[in-house]
Coordinates of C-alpha atoms and ligand atoms in Angstrom, one line a residue:
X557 CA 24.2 -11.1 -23.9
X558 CA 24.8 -13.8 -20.9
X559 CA 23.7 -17.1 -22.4
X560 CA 23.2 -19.7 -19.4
X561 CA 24.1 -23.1 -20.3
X562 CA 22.2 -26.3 -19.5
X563 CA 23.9 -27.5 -16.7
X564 CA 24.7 -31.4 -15.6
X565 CA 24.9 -32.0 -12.1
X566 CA 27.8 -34.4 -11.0
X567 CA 27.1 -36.0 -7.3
X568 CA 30.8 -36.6 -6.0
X569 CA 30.4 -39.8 -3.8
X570 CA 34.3 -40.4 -3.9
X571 CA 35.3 -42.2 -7.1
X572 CA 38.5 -41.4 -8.3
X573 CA 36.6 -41.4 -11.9
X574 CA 34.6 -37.8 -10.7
X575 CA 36.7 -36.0 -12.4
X576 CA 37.0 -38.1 -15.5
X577 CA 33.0 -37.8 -16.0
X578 CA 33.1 -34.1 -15.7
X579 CA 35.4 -33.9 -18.6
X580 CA 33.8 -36.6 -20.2
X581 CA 30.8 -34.0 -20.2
X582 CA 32.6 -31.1 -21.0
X583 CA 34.5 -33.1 -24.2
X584 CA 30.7 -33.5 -25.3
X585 CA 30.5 -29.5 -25.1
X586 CA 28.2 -29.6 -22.0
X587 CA 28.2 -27.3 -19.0
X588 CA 29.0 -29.7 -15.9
X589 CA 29.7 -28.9 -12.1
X590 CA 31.2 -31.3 -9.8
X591 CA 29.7 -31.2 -6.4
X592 CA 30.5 -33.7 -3.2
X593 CA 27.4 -35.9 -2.0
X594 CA 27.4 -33.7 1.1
X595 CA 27.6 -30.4 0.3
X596 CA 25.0 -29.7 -2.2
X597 CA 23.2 -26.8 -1.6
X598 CA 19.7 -25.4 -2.5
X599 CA 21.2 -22.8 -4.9
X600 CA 22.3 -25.4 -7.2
X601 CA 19.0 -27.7 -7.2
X602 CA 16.9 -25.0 -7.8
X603 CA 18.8 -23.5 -10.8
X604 CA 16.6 -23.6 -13.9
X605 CA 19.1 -25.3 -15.8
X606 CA 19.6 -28.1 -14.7
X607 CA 18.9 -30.3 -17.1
X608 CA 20.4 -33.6 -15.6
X609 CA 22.1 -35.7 -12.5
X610 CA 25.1 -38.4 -12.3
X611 CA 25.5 -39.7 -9.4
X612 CA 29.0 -41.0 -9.3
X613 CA 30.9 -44.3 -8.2
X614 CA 32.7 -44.0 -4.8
X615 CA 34.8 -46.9 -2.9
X616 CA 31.5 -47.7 0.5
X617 CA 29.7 -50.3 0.1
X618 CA 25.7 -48.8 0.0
X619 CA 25.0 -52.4 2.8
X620 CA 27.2 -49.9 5.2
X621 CA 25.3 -48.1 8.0
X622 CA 28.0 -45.1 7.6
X623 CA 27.8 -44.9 3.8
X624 CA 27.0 -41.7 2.0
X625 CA 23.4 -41.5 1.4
X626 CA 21.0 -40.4 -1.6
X627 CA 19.7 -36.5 -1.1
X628 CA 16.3 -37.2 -1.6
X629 CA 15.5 -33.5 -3.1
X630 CA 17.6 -34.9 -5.8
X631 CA 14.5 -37.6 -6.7
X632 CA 11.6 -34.4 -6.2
X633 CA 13.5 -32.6 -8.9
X634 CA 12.1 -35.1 -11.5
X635 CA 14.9 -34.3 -14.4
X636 CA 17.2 -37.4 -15.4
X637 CA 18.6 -39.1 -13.2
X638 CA 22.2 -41.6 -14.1
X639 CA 23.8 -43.4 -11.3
X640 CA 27.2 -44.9 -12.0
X641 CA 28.6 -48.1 -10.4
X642 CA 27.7 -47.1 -6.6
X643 CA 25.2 -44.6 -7.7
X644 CA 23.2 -47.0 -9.3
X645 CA 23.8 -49.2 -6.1
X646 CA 21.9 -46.3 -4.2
X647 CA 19.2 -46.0 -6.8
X648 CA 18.7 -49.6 -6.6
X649 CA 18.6 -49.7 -2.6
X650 CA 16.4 -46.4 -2.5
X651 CA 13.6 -47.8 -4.8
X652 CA 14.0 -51.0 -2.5
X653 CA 15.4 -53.3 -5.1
X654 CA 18.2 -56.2 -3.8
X655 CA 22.2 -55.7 -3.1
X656 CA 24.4 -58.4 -3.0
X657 CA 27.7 -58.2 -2.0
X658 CA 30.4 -60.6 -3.1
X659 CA 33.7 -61.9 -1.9
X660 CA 35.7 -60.9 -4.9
X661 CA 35.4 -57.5 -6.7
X662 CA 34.5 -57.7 -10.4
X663 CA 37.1 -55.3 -11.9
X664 CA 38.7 -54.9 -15.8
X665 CA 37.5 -55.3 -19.0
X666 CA 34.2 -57.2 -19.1
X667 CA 31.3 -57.5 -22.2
X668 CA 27.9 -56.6 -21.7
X669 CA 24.8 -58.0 -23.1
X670 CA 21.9 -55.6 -24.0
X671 CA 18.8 -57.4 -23.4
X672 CA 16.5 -54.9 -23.5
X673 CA 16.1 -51.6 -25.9
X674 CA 17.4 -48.4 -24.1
X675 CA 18.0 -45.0 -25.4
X676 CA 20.9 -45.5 -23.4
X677 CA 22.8 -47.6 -25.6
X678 CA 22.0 -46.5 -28.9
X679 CA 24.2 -47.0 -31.4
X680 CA 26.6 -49.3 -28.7
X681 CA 27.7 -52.7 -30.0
X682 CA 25.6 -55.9 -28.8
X683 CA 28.8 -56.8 -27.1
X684 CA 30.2 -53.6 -26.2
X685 CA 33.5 -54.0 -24.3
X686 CA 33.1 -51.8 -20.4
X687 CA 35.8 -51.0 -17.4
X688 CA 33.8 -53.0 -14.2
X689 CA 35.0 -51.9 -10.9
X690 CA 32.6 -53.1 -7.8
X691 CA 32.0 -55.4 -5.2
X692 CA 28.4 -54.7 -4.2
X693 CA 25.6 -55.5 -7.4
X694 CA 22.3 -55.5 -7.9
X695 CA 20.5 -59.1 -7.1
X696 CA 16.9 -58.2 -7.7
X697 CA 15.9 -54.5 -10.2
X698 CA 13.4 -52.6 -7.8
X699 CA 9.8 -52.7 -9.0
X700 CA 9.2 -50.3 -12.0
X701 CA 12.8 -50.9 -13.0
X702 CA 14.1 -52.9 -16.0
X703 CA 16.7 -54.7 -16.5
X704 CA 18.3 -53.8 -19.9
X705 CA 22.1 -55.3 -19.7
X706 CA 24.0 -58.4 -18.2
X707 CA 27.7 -58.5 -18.2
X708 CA 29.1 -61.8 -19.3
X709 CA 29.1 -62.6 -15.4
X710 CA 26.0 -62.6 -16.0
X711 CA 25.6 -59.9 -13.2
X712 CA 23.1 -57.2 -14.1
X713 CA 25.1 -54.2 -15.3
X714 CA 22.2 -52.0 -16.1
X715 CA 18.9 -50.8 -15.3
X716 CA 16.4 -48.0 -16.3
X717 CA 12.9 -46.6 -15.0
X718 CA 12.1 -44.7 -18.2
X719 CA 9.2 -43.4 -16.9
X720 CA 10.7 -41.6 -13.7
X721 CA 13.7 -41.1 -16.0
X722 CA 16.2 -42.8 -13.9
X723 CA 19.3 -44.7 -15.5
X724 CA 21.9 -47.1 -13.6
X725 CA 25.5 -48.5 -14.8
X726 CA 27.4 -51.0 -13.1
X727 CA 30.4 -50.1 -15.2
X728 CA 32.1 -46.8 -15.7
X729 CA 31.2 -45.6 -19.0
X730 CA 33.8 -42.4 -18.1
X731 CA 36.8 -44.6 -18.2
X732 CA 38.6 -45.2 -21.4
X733 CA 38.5 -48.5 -21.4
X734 CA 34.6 -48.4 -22.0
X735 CA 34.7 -48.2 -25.8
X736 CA 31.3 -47.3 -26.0
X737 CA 31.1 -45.0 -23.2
X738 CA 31.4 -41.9 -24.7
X739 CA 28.3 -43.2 -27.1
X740 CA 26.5 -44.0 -23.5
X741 CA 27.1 -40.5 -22.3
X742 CA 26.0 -38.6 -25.1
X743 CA 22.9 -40.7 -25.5
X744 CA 22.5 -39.4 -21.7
X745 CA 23.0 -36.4 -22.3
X746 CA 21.0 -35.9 -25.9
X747 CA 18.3 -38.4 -25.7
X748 CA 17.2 -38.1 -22.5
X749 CA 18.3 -35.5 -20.8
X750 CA 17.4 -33.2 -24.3
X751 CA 20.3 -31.3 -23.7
X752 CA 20.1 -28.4 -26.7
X753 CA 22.0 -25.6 -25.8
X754 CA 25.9 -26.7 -26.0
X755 CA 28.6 -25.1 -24.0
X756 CA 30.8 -23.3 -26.3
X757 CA 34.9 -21.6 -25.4
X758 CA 33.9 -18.8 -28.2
X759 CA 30.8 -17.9 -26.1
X760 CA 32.9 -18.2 -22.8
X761 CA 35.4 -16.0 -23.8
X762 CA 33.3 -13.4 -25.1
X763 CA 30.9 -13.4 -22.0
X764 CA 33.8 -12.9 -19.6
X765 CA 35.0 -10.1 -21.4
X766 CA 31.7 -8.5 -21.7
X767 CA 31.1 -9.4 -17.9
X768 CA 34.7 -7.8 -16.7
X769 CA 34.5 -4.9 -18.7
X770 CA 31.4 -4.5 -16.8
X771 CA 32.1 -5.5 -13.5
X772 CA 35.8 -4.1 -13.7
X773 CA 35.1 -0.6 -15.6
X774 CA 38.0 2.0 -14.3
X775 CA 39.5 -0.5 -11.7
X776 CA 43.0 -1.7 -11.3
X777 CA 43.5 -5.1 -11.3
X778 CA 46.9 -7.1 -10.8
X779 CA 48.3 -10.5 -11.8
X780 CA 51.1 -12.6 -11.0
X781 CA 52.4 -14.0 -13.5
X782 CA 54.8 -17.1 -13.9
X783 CA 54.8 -17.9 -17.7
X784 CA 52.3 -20.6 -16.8
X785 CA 49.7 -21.6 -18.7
X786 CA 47.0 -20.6 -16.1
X787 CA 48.5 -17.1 -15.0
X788 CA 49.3 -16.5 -19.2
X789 CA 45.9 -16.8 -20.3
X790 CA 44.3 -15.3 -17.3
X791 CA 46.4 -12.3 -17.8
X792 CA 45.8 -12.6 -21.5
X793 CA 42.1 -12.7 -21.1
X794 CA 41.4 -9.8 -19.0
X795 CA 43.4 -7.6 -20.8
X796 CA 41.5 -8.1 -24.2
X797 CA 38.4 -6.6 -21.2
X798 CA 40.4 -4.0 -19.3
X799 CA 43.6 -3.3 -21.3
X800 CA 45.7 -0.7 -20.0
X801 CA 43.8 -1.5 -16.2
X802 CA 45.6 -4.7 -15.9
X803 CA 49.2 -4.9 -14.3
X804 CA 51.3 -8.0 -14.2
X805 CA 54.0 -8.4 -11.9
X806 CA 57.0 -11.5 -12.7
X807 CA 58.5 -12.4 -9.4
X808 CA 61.5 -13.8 -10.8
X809 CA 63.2 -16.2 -8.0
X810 CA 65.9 -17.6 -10.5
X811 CA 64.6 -21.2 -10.1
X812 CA 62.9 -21.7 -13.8
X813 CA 63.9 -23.2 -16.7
X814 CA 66.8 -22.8 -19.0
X815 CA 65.7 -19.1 -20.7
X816 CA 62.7 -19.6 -19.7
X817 CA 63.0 -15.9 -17.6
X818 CA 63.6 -14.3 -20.7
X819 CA 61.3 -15.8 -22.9
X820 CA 58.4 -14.9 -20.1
X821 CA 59.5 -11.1 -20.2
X822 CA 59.8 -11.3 -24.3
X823 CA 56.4 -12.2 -24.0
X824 CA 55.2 -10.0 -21.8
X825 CA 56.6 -7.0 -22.5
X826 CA 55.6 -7.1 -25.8
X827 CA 51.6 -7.6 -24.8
X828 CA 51.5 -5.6 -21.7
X829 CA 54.2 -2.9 -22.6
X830 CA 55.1 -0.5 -19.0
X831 CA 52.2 -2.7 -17.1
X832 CA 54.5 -5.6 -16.7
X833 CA 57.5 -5.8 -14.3
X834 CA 60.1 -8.7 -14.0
X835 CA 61.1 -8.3 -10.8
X836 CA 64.9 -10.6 -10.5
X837 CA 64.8 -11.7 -7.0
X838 CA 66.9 -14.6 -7.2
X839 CA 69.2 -13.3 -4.7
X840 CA 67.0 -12.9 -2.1
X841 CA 65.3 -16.7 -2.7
X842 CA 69.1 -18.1 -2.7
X843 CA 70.4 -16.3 0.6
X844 CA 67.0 -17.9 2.1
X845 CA 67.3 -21.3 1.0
X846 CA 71.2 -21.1 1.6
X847 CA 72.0 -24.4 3.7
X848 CA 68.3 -25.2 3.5
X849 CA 68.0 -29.1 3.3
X850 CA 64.2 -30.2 4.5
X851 CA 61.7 -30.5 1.4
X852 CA 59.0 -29.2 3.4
X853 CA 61.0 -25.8 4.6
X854 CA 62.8 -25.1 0.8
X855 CA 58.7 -25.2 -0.1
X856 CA 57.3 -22.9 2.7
X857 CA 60.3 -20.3 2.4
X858 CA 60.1 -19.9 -1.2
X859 CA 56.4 -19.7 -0.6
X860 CA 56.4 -16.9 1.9
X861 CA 59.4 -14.8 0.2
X862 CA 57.3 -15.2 -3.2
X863 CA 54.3 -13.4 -1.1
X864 CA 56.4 -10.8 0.6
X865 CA 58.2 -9.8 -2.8
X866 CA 54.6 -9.5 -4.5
X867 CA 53.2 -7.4 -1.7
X868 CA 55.7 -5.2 -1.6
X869 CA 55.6 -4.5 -5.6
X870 CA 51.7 -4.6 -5.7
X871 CA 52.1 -1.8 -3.0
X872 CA 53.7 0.3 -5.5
X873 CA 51.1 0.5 -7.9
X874 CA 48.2 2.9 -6.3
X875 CA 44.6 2.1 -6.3
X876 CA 44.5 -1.8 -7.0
X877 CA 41.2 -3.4 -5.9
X878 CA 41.7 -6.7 -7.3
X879 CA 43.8 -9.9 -7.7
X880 CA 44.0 -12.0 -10.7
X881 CA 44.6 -15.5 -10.1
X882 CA 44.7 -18.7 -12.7
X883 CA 42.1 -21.0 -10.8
X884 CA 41.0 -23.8 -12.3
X885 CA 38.1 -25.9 -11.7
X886 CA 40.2 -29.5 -10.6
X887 CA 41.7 -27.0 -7.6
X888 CA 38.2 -25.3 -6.3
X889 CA 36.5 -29.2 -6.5
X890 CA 39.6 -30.2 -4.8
X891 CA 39.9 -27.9 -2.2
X892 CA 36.4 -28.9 -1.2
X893 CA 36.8 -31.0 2.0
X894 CA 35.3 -34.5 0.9
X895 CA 33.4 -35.9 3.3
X896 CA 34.8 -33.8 6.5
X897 CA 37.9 -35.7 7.1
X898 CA 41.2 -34.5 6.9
X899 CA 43.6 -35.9 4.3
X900 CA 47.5 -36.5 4.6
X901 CA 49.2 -33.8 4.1
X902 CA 52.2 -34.7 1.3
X903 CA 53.6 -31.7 0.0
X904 CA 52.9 -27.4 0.8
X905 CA 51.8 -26.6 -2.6
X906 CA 53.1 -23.1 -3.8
X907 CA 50.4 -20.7 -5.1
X908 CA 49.4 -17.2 -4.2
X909 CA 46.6 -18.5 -2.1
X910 CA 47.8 -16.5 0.7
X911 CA 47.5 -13.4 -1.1
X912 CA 44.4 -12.0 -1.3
X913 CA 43.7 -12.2 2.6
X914 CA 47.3 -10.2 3.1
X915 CA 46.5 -7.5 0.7
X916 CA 42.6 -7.4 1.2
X917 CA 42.2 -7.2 -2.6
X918 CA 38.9 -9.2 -4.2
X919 CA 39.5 -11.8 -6.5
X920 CA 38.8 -12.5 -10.5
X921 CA 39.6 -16.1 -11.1
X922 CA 38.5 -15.8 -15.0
X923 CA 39.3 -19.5 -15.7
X924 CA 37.6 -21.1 -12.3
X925 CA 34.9 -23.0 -14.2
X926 CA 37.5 -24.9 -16.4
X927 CA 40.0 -27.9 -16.9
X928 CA 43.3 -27.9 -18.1
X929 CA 42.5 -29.0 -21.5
X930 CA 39.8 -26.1 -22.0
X931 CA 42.4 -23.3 -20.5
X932 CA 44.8 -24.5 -23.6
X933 CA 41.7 -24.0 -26.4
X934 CA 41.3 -20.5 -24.8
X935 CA 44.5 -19.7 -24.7
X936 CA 44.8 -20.5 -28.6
X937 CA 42.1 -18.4 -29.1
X938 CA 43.7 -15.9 -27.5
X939 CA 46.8 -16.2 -29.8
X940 CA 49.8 -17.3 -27.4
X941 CA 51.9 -19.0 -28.9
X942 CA 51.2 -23.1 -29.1
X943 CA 55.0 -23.4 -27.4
X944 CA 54.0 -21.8 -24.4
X945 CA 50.9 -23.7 -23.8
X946 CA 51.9 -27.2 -24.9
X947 CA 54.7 -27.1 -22.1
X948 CA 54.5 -29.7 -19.8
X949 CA 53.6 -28.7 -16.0
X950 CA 56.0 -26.7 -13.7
X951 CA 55.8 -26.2 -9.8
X952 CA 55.6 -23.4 -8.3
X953 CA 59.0 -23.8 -5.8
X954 CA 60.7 -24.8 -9.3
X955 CA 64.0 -26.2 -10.1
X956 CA 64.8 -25.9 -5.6
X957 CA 62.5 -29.1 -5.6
X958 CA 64.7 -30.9 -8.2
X959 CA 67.9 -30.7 -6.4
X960 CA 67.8 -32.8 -3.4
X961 CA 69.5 -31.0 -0.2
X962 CA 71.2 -27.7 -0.2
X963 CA 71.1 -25.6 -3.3
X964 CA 73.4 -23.1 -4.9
X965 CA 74.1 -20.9 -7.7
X966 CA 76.2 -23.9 -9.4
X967 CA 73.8 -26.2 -9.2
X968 CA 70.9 -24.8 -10.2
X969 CA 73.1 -23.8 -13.4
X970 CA 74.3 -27.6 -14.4
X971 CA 70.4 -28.8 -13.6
X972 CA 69.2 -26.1 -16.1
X973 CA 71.5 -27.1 -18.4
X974 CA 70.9 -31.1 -18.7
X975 CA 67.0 -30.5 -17.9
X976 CA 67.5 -28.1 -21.7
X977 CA 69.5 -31.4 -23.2
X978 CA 66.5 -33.8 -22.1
X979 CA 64.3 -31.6 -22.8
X980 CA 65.4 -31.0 -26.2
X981 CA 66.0 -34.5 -27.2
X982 CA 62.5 -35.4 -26.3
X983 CA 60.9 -32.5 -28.7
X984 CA 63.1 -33.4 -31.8
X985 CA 62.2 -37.0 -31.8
X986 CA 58.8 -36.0 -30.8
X987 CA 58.5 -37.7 -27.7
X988 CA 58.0 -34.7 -25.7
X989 CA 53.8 -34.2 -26.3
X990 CA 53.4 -38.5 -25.4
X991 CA 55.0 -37.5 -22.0
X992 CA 52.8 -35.9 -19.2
X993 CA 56.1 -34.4 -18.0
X994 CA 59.4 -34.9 -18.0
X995 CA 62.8 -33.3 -16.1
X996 CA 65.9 -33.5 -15.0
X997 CA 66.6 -33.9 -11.6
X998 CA 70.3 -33.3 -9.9
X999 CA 71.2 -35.8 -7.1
X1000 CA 74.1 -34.9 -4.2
X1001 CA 76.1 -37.5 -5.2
X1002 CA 79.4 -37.8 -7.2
X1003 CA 80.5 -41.2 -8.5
X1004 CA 83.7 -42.0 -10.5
X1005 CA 83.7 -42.2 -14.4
X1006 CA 86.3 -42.4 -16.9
X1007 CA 85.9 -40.1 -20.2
X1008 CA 89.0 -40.8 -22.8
X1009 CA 91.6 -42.2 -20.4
X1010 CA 90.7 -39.5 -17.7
X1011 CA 89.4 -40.6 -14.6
X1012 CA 86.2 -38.3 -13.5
X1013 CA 84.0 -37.4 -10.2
X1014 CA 81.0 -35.8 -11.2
X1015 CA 77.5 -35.1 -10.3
X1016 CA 74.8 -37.7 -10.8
X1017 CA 71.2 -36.5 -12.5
X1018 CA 68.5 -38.5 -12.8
X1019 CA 65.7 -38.3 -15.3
X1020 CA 61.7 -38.3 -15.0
X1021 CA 59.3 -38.6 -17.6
X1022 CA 56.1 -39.6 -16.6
X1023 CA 52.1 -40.0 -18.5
X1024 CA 48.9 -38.9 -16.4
X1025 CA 45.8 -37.0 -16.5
X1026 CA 45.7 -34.9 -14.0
X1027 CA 49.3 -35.2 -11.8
X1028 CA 47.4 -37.4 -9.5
X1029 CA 48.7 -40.9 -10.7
X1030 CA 51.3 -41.2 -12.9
X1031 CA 53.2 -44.4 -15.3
X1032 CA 56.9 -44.0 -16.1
X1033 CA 57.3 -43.6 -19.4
X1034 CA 58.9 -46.4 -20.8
X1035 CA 61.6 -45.3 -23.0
X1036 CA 63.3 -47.6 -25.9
X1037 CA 67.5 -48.8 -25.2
X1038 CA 67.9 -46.3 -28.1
X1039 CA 66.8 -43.1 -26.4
X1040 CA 68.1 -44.2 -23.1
X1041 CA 71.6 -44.4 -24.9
X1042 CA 70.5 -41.2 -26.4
X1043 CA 70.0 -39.1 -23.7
X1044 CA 72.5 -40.3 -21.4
X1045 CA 74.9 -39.2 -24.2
X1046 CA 73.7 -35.6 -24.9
X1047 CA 73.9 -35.1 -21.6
X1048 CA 77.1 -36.1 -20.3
X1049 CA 78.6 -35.2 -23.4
X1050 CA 77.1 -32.0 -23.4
X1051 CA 77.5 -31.2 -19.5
X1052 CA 81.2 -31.7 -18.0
X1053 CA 79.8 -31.2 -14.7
X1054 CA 77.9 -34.6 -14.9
X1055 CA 79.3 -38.3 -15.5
X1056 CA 76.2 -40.7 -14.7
X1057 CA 72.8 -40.8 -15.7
X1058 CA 70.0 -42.6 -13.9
X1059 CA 66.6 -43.3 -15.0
X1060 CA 63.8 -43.1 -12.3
X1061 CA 61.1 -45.6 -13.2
X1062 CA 58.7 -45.4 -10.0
X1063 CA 54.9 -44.8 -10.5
X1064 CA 52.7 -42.4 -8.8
X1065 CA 51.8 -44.0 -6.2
X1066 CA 54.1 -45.1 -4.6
X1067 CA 56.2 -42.0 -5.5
X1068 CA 55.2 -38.3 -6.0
X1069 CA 56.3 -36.6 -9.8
X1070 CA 58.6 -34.5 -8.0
X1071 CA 61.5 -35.4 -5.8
X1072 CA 60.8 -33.2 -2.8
Ligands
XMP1158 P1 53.6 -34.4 -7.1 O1 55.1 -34.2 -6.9 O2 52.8 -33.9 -5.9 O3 53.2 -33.4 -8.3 O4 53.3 -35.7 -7.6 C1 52.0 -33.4 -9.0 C2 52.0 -32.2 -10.0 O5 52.0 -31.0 -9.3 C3 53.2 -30.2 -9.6 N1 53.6 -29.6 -8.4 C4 53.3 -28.3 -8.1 N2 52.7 -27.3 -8.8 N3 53.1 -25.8 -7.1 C5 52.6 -26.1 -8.3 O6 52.0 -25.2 -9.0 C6 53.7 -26.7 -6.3 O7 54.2 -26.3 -5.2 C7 53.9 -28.0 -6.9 N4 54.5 -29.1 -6.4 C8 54.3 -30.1 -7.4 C9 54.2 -31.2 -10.1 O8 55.2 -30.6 -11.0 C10 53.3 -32.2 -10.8 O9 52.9 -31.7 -12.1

């Protein structure tokens, strides 16, 4: 019943294009796993199939003594071998070819010139437009190696070794603005790495269940659930394996959407019947974030009440052995320390990470091997409904990180409102699924208006709407005059409470998405 996928390596060396080429892969319907330069183990290198290697970009320069370095079981494994931007710079110092390094990076749009035939590029333009981000390049191919591209700085921008199998870029064929790249990839991945088996969501879903109705035969198992798209189709997923085993608790802390409570138990209690329990603790969140101004302690207390409140209801249902939880694959590569160091610390994410430990329960994390994008297929397939998994992305501490300083009852009532205006705006004039995310956000400030011939002192808001990938970098959206006017409108007209809109047009970086 298991069918094991031919598996593509990915050697993390640092680029912030990993990521991109995983799901460049995975678009192509092919098994990847991400893994940093440092940390592969022997498990993965000997698994059978493994049927290819990238090795990624990453911001060192390969002439540094201190710079990551090539595993050389990686080259005894003799499958295909692609090295991208600064993995080709390794593969080009290893096999002792030359490195120059130049004053100026080469970086944007640049045309390359095929000079030599290459399964690589079949099917690519002669001068295919590619994304070039380096400063090192390659001055001399080792012996054995051929040249087979120049860009139109007549730098070498690829090489190949067909009989060892190994492949180089100098560009980023992951990156968008490579319009042949996803050509380049699949020749990778087809031609010469003879990838046959393809990774496929139907066979996924099917071998989970079959695998947890195994693994999880007669045992309790409980889920928190948020009305996420993670915890939803988790939830969602092991109960088409263990049905009636599966209980799903709603910690309710009053900070979500307009309606959005009700629509998660409408949901909820209509799939999981007496198994789920909405559990309305907003009072408890509010008395402890009454007075509360600092970002960091609004995060940590709703955090740490979330926990208690889930213990404490988990405890009430006997016999549990295990924890559901909505991993995905970006948050297991990213919670692997790259390359030892500690990184700054912005924001406490809240997640249910400090669960398991607590309540010594083992964990099912049935979505851990996939992105976003994949959860969403699966979740279709799992019939819930396109509404709920098209929303756009919600933090955990909800609207508390949306109103700046001390938080009340009031407040959180005018946000919900105006963030439902916005909101709603955005969907009938079909903006809403070109925008990554968008909110409402309300500021401590009053100004003074005038509506009719009244004078008025009301509450500022400020909007967000934002385009990314992943939540890592964002672009402000750039709305037109006419939805600008628009929205302002709806919502001051709408909301008395509020008499002055702003529009928050910083990037990330320098700012975060949210507020706090
Ligand atoms: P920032 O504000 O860090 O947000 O740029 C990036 C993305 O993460 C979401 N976010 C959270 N998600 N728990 C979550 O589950 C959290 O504590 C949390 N804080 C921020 C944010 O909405 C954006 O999509």
């Amino acid at each position: 019943m298991i069918i094991e996928n031919e598996t593509i390596l990915i050697v993390d060396y640092g680029s912030q294009y990993t990521q991109l080429i995983a799901r460049k892969i995975r678009e192509q319907n092919v098994y990847c796993l991400v893994h940093p330069y440092n940390k592969i183990g022997s498990k993965i290198l000997k698994n059978k199939n493994l049927s290819g290697i990238i090795l990624s970009g990453g911001p060192n320069s390969v002439k540094d003594k201190k710079s990551p370095k090539l595993d050389k079981k990686i080259l005894g494994l003799k499958i295909p071998i692609l090295g991208i931007c600064y993995g080709l710079q390794l593969l080009c110092k290893e096999f002792n070819g030359k490195i120059g390094q130049s004053s100026s990076r080469e970086y944007g749009h640049s045309l390359i010139n095929c000079i030599n035939q290459s399964q690589l590029f079949k099917g690519v333009k002669k001068n295919s437009q590619v994304w070039m981000s380096h400063g090192d390049h390659i001055e001399k191919a080792p012996n054995g190696f051929v040249v087979t591209s120049f860009s139109n700085k007549n730098i070498i921008s690829s090489i190949q070794n067909k009989k060892k199998m190994i492949y180089g870029l100098q560009f980023h064929p992951e990156v968008y603005h490579s319009l042949d790249g996803n050509k380049i990839l699949s020749n990778f991945l087809s031609k010469i790495c003879k990838i046959s088996s393809y990774f496929k969501l139907d066979d996924f879903l099917s071998n989970k269940i079959y695998d947890y109705k195994k693994k999880l035969n007669n045992k309790k198992v409980i889920c928190g659930v948020s009305g996420g798209v993670d915890s939803t189709v988790t939830s969602f997923l092991l109960h088409k394996a263990i049905k009636n085993n599966l209980y799903c608790i709603f910690v309710d802390h009053g900070l979500l959407r307009f309606k959005e409570s009700n629509e998660v138990v409408t949901i909820f209690k209509k799939k999981f019947g007496k198994n789920f329990k909405r559990v309305d603790a907003s009072n408890i969140f509010l008395s402890k974030l009454k007075k509360i101004k600092d970002p960091e302690k609004k995060r940590k207390i709703i955090g740490k009440t979330f926990i208690e409140i889930f213990e404490k209801e988990a405890k009430k249902i006997k016999n549990v052995q295990y924890l559901a939880q909505g991993t995905l694959y970006p948050d297991i590569i990213e919670s692997i320390p790259f390359f030892g160091g500690p990184t700054a610390k912005i924001k406490s994410h809240h997640n249910v990470g400090g669960l398991p430990k607590k309540m010594n329960l083992k964990i099912v994390e049935p979505l851990k091997e996939l992105f976003k994008d994949e959860v969403r297929i699966l979740g279709k397939k799992l019939k819930i409904s396109s509404d709920l998994l098209n929303r756009h992305p919600f933090p955990g501490p909800g609207l508390a990180i949306r109103i700046p300083g001390e938080i009340d009852r009031k407040k959180i009532d005018i946000l919900k409102r105006v963030d439902n205006h916005f909101i709603n705006y955005l969907k009938k004039r079909n903006i809403y699924k070109k925008i990554w995310q968008a909110f409402a956000i309300l500021l401590p400030v009053k100004s003074v208006g005038v509506m009719g011939d009244e004078r008025t002192y009301s509450y500022s808001i400020a909007i967000r709407a934002v385009t990314s990938v992943d939540g890592m970098t964002a672009d402000f959206y750039m709305f037109s005059k006419e939805d600008l006017t628009e929205i302002s409108k709806q919502i001051i007209s709408n909301v008395k409470e509020v008499n002055r809109v702003l529009y928050d047009f910083t990037s990330k970086p320098p700012g975060t998405i949210e507020w706090e």
